[in-house]
Coordinates of C-alpha atoms and ligand atoms in Angstrom, one line a residue:
X1 CA 0.0 0.0 0.0
X2 CA 1.2 3.6 -0.6
X3 CA -0.6 5.9 1.8
X4 CA 0.4 9.5 2.8
X5 CA -0.4 11.1 6.1
X6 CA 0.6 14.8 6.2
X7 CA 1.6 16.0 9.6
X8 CA -0.4 19.0 10.8
X9 CA 2.5 20.0 13.0
X10 CA 3.9 21.8 10.0
X11 CA 0.5 23.5 9.1
X12 CA -0.2 27.1 9.8
X13 CA -1.9 27.0 13.2
X14 CA -3.5 30.4 12.5
X15 CA -5.2 28.9 9.4
X16 CA -5.8 25.3 10.4
X17 CA -9.2 25.2 8.8
X18 CA -7.8 26.4 5.5
X19 CA -4.9 23.8 5.6
X20 CA -7.3 21.0 6.5
X21 CA -9.5 21.9 3.6
X22 CA -6.5 21.8 1.3
X23 CA -5.8 18.2 2.7
X24 CA -9.5 17.2 2.2
X25 CA -9.1 18.2 -1.5
X26 CA -5.8 16.4 -1.9
X27 CA -5.0 12.7 -2.5
X28 CA -3.7 12.2 1.1
X29 CA -5.2 9.3 3.0
X30 CA -5.0 10.2 6.7
X31 CA -4.2 13.4 8.7
X32 CA -1.3 12.9 11.1
X33 CA -1.8 14.6 14.4
X34 CA 1.2 15.0 16.7
X35 CA 0.4 15.3 20.4
X36 CA 3.4 16.2 22.6
X37 CA 3.6 16.6 26.4
X38 CA 6.9 18.3 27.0
X39 CA 8.1 15.3 29.1
X40 CA 8.3 12.3 26.7
X41 CA 9.6 14.7 24.1
X42 CA 11.2 18.1 24.7
X43 CA 8.3 20.0 23.0
X44 CA 4.6 20.7 23.7
X45 CA 2.2 20.8 20.7
X46 CA -1.5 20.6 21.5
X47 CA -4.1 18.5 23.2
X48 CA -7.7 17.3 22.9
X49 CA -9.5 20.7 22.3
X50 CA -7.4 21.3 19.1
X51 CA -7.9 17.7 18.0
X52 CA -11.6 18.3 18.3
X53 CA -11.5 21.3 16.0
X54 CA -9.3 19.4 13.5
X55 CA -12.0 16.6 13.5
X56 CA -14.8 19.1 12.8
X57 CA -13.2 20.0 9.5
X58 CA -11.3 16.8 8.4
X59 CA -12.9 14.5 5.9
X60 CA -10.2 11.8 6.4
X61 CA -9.2 9.6 9.3
X62 CA -7.2 11.2 12.1
X63 CA -3.9 9.4 12.7
X64 CA -3.1 10.5 16.2
X65 CA 0.5 10.0 17.3
X66 CA 0.8 10.3 21.1
X67 CA 4.2 11.5 22.2
X68 CA 3.2 11.5 25.8
X69 CA 4.2 9.4 28.9
X70 CA 1.8 6.7 29.9
X71 CA -0.6 7.3 27.0
X72 CA -3.1 4.7 28.4
X73 CA -4.4 7.5 30.6
X74 CA -5.7 9.4 27.6
X75 CA -7.1 6.8 25.2
X76 CA -10.7 7.6 26.0
X77 CA -10.1 11.4 25.8
X78 CA -8.5 11.4 22.4
X79 CA -11.1 8.9 21.1
X80 CA -13.7 11.4 22.2
X81 CA -11.8 14.2 20.5
X82 CA -12.0 12.3 17.2
X83 CA -9.0 9.9 16.8
X84 CA -9.6 7.1 14.4
X85 CA -6.0 5.6 14.5
X86 CA -4.0 5.9 17.7
X87 CA -0.2 5.2 18.0
X88 CA 1.6 5.0 21.3
X89 CA 5.4 4.8 22.0
X90 CA 6.9 1.5 23.1
X91 CA 9.2 3.6 25.3
X92 CA 6.3 5.4 27.0
X93 CA 4.2 2.4 28.1
X94 CA 4.8 0.1 31.0
X95 CA 1.9 -2.1 30.0
X96 CA 1.9 -1.8 26.3
X97 CA -0.4 -4.9 25.7
X98 CA -3.0 -3.4 27.9
X99 CA -2.8 0.0 26.2
X100 CA -3.2 -1.6 22.7
X101 CA -6.2 -3.5 23.9
X102 CA -7.7 -0.3 25.4
X103 CA -7.3 1.4 22.0
X104 CA -9.1 -1.4 20.3
X105 CA -11.8 -1.5 22.9
X106 CA -12.5 2.2 22.1
X107 CA -13.0 1.2 18.4
X108 CA -9.8 2.6 17.0
X109 CA -6.9 1.1 15.0
X110 CA -3.9 0.7 17.2
X111 CA -0.2 1.0 16.6
X112 CA 3.1 1.0 18.4
X113 CA 5.8 3.6 17.7
X114 CA 9.5 2.9 17.9
X115 CA 12.1 5.7 18.5
X116 CA 15.2 5.5 16.3
X117 CA 17.2 3.6 19.0
X118 CA 14.6 1.0 19.8
X119 CA 15.1 -2.3 18.1
X120 CA 12.5 -3.9 15.9
X121 CA 12.9 -7.3 17.5
X122 CA 11.3 -5.9 20.7
X123 CA 8.0 -6.0 18.8
X124 CA 8.2 -9.8 18.6
X125 CA 5.4 -10.3 21.3
X126 CA 3.2 -7.4 20.4
X127 CA 3.2 -7.1 16.6
X128 CA 0.4 -9.6 16.3
X129 CA -1.9 -7.2 18.3
X130 CA -1.1 -4.2 16.1
X131 CA -2.9 -2.7 13.0
X132 CA 0.2 -0.7 12.3
X133 CA 3.7 0.0 13.5
X134 CA 5.2 3.5 13.2
X135 CA 9.0 3.7 12.9
X136 CA 10.5 7.1 13.8
X137 CA 13.1 8.2 11.3
X138 CA 14.0 11.2 13.5
X139 CA 14.1 11.7 17.2
X140 CA 10.6 12.8 18.0
X141 CA 9.7 16.3 19.1
X142 CA 10.1 18.6 16.1
X143 CA 9.2 18.8 12.5
X144 CA 11.8 19.6 9.8
X145 CA 14.6 17.3 11.1
X146 CA 17.1 15.2 9.0
X147 CA 16.1 11.7 8.0
X148 CA 18.1 8.9 9.8
X149 CA 19.4 6.5 7.1
X150 CA 19.3 3.4 9.4
X151 CA 15.5 3.6 9.0
X152 CA 15.7 1.6 5.7
X153 CA 17.2 -1.4 7.6
X154 CA 14.5 -1.1 10.3
X155 CA 11.7 -1.1 7.6
X156 CA 13.2 -4.2 6.1
X157 CA 13.5 -6.0 9.4
X158 CA 9.9 -5.0 10.3
X159 CA 8.6 -6.2 7.0
X160 CA 10.2 -9.6 7.7
X161 CA 8.7 -9.7 11.2
X162 CA 5.2 -8.7 9.9
X163 CA 5.4 -11.3 7.1
X164 CA 6.1 -13.9 9.8
X165 CA 3.6 -12.8 12.5
X166 CA 1.0 -10.4 11.1
X167 CA 1.0 -9.8 7.4
X168 CA -1.9 -7.3 7.6
X169 CA 0.1 -4.9 9.8
X170 CA 0.9 -1.6 8.1
X171 CA 4.3 0.0 8.4
X172 CA 4.4 3.8 8.8
X173 CA 7.5 6.0 8.8
X174 CA 7.6 9.4 10.4
X175 CA 10.3 12.1 10.2
X176 CA 12.3 13.8 7.5
X177 CA 10.3 12.0 4.7
X178 CA 10.6 13.8 1.3
X179 CA 10.3 13.1 -2.4
X180 CA 13.9 11.7 -2.5
X181 CA 13.5 9.0 0.2
X182 CA 9.8 8.2 -0.3
X183 CA 10.4 5.7 -3.2
X184 CA 13.2 4.0 -1.3
X185 CA 11.0 3.7 1.8
X186 CA 8.1 2.2 -0.2
X187 CA 10.6 -0.1 -1.9
X188 CA 11.9 -1.3 1.5
X189 CA 8.3 -2.2 2.6
X190 CA 6.7 0.9 4.1
X191 CA 3.0 1.4 3.6
X192 CA 2.3 4.8 5.1
X193 CA 4.6 7.9 4.9
X194 CA 4.1 10.9 7.3
X195 CA 5.3 14.2 5.8
X196 CA 5.3 17.5 7.5
X197 CA 7.7 20.0 6.1
X198 CA 7.9 18.2 2.7
X199 CA 4.2 18.9 2.2
X200 CA 3.5 22.2 3.9
X201 CA 6.8 24.0 3.0
X202 CA 6.5 23.0 -0.7
X203 CA 5.3 25.5 -3.3
X204 CA 2.4 23.2 -4.2
X205 CA 1.4 20.9 -1.3
X206 CA -1.3 19.0 -3.2
X207 CA 1.1 18.2 -6.0
X208 CA 3.7 17.1 -3.5
X209 CA 1.2 14.8 -1.9
X210 CA 0.4 13.4 -5.3
X211 CA 4.1 12.9 -6.0
X212 CA 4.8 11.2 -2.6
X213 CA 2.2 8.6 -3.5
X214 CA 3.9 7.7 -6.8
Ligands
DX5_1 C1 8.1 14.5 14.9 C2 6.7 14.3 14.5 C3 6.5 14.2 13.1 C4 6.8 15.5 12.4 C5 7.3 15.2 11.0 O1 8.3 14.3 16.2 O2 6.3 13.0 15.0 O3 5.2 13.7 12.7 O4 5.7 16.4 12.3 O5 7.7 16.4 10.4 P1 8.7 16.3 9.1 O6 8.1 15.5 8.0 O7 8.9 17.8 8.8 O8 10.0 15.7 9.6
ZN2 ZN1 4.4 12.1 14.2

């Protein structure tokens, strides 16, 4: 599959409705929503009230990436705010299996996120419970960072793990994705690419989304 999930972290927060309408009219598949708590990552983005407003305008599923400690505490809140897909960090959950089940119990697709230093083999006993796995290709916290090249290896390792344990599981990649590395990522086995700066800082965001899907 070749899906694109533009990250609203790079949108113009003063013109969110305008930018969401642009995405509605584009070929993108999901809207990537980055929630940061200033503890798990060194930055604070936004919480449920903003997600609620995003949901009011969005015509595509909200792909909510929780960069917060102990995200199990907020599964119900972000479901209520409008999340359709929820991903939580391996590094932020003590009881990851319980959190993934809670996300499913709230009727959402569930995924685990790995930071760049976290090994794919650690998913061995959780991947069968996941609808998707998100590999961070930058250290989370900020848009516009440089893509980490080792991500290609991790995508290939994860593809092999999914083929063995859960062939339906989607592989998403987030951070520094652009028109140059997108074909290589899809080639390595990625299904969903998140793109913030590559979309919103381009001269023609809709065209860039179209090109990312090729
Ligand atoms: C980073 C966020 C990303 C970010 C991607 O912590 O998880 O989703 O918005 O932005 P780019 O594509 O600009 O690296
Ligand atoms: Zn993200």
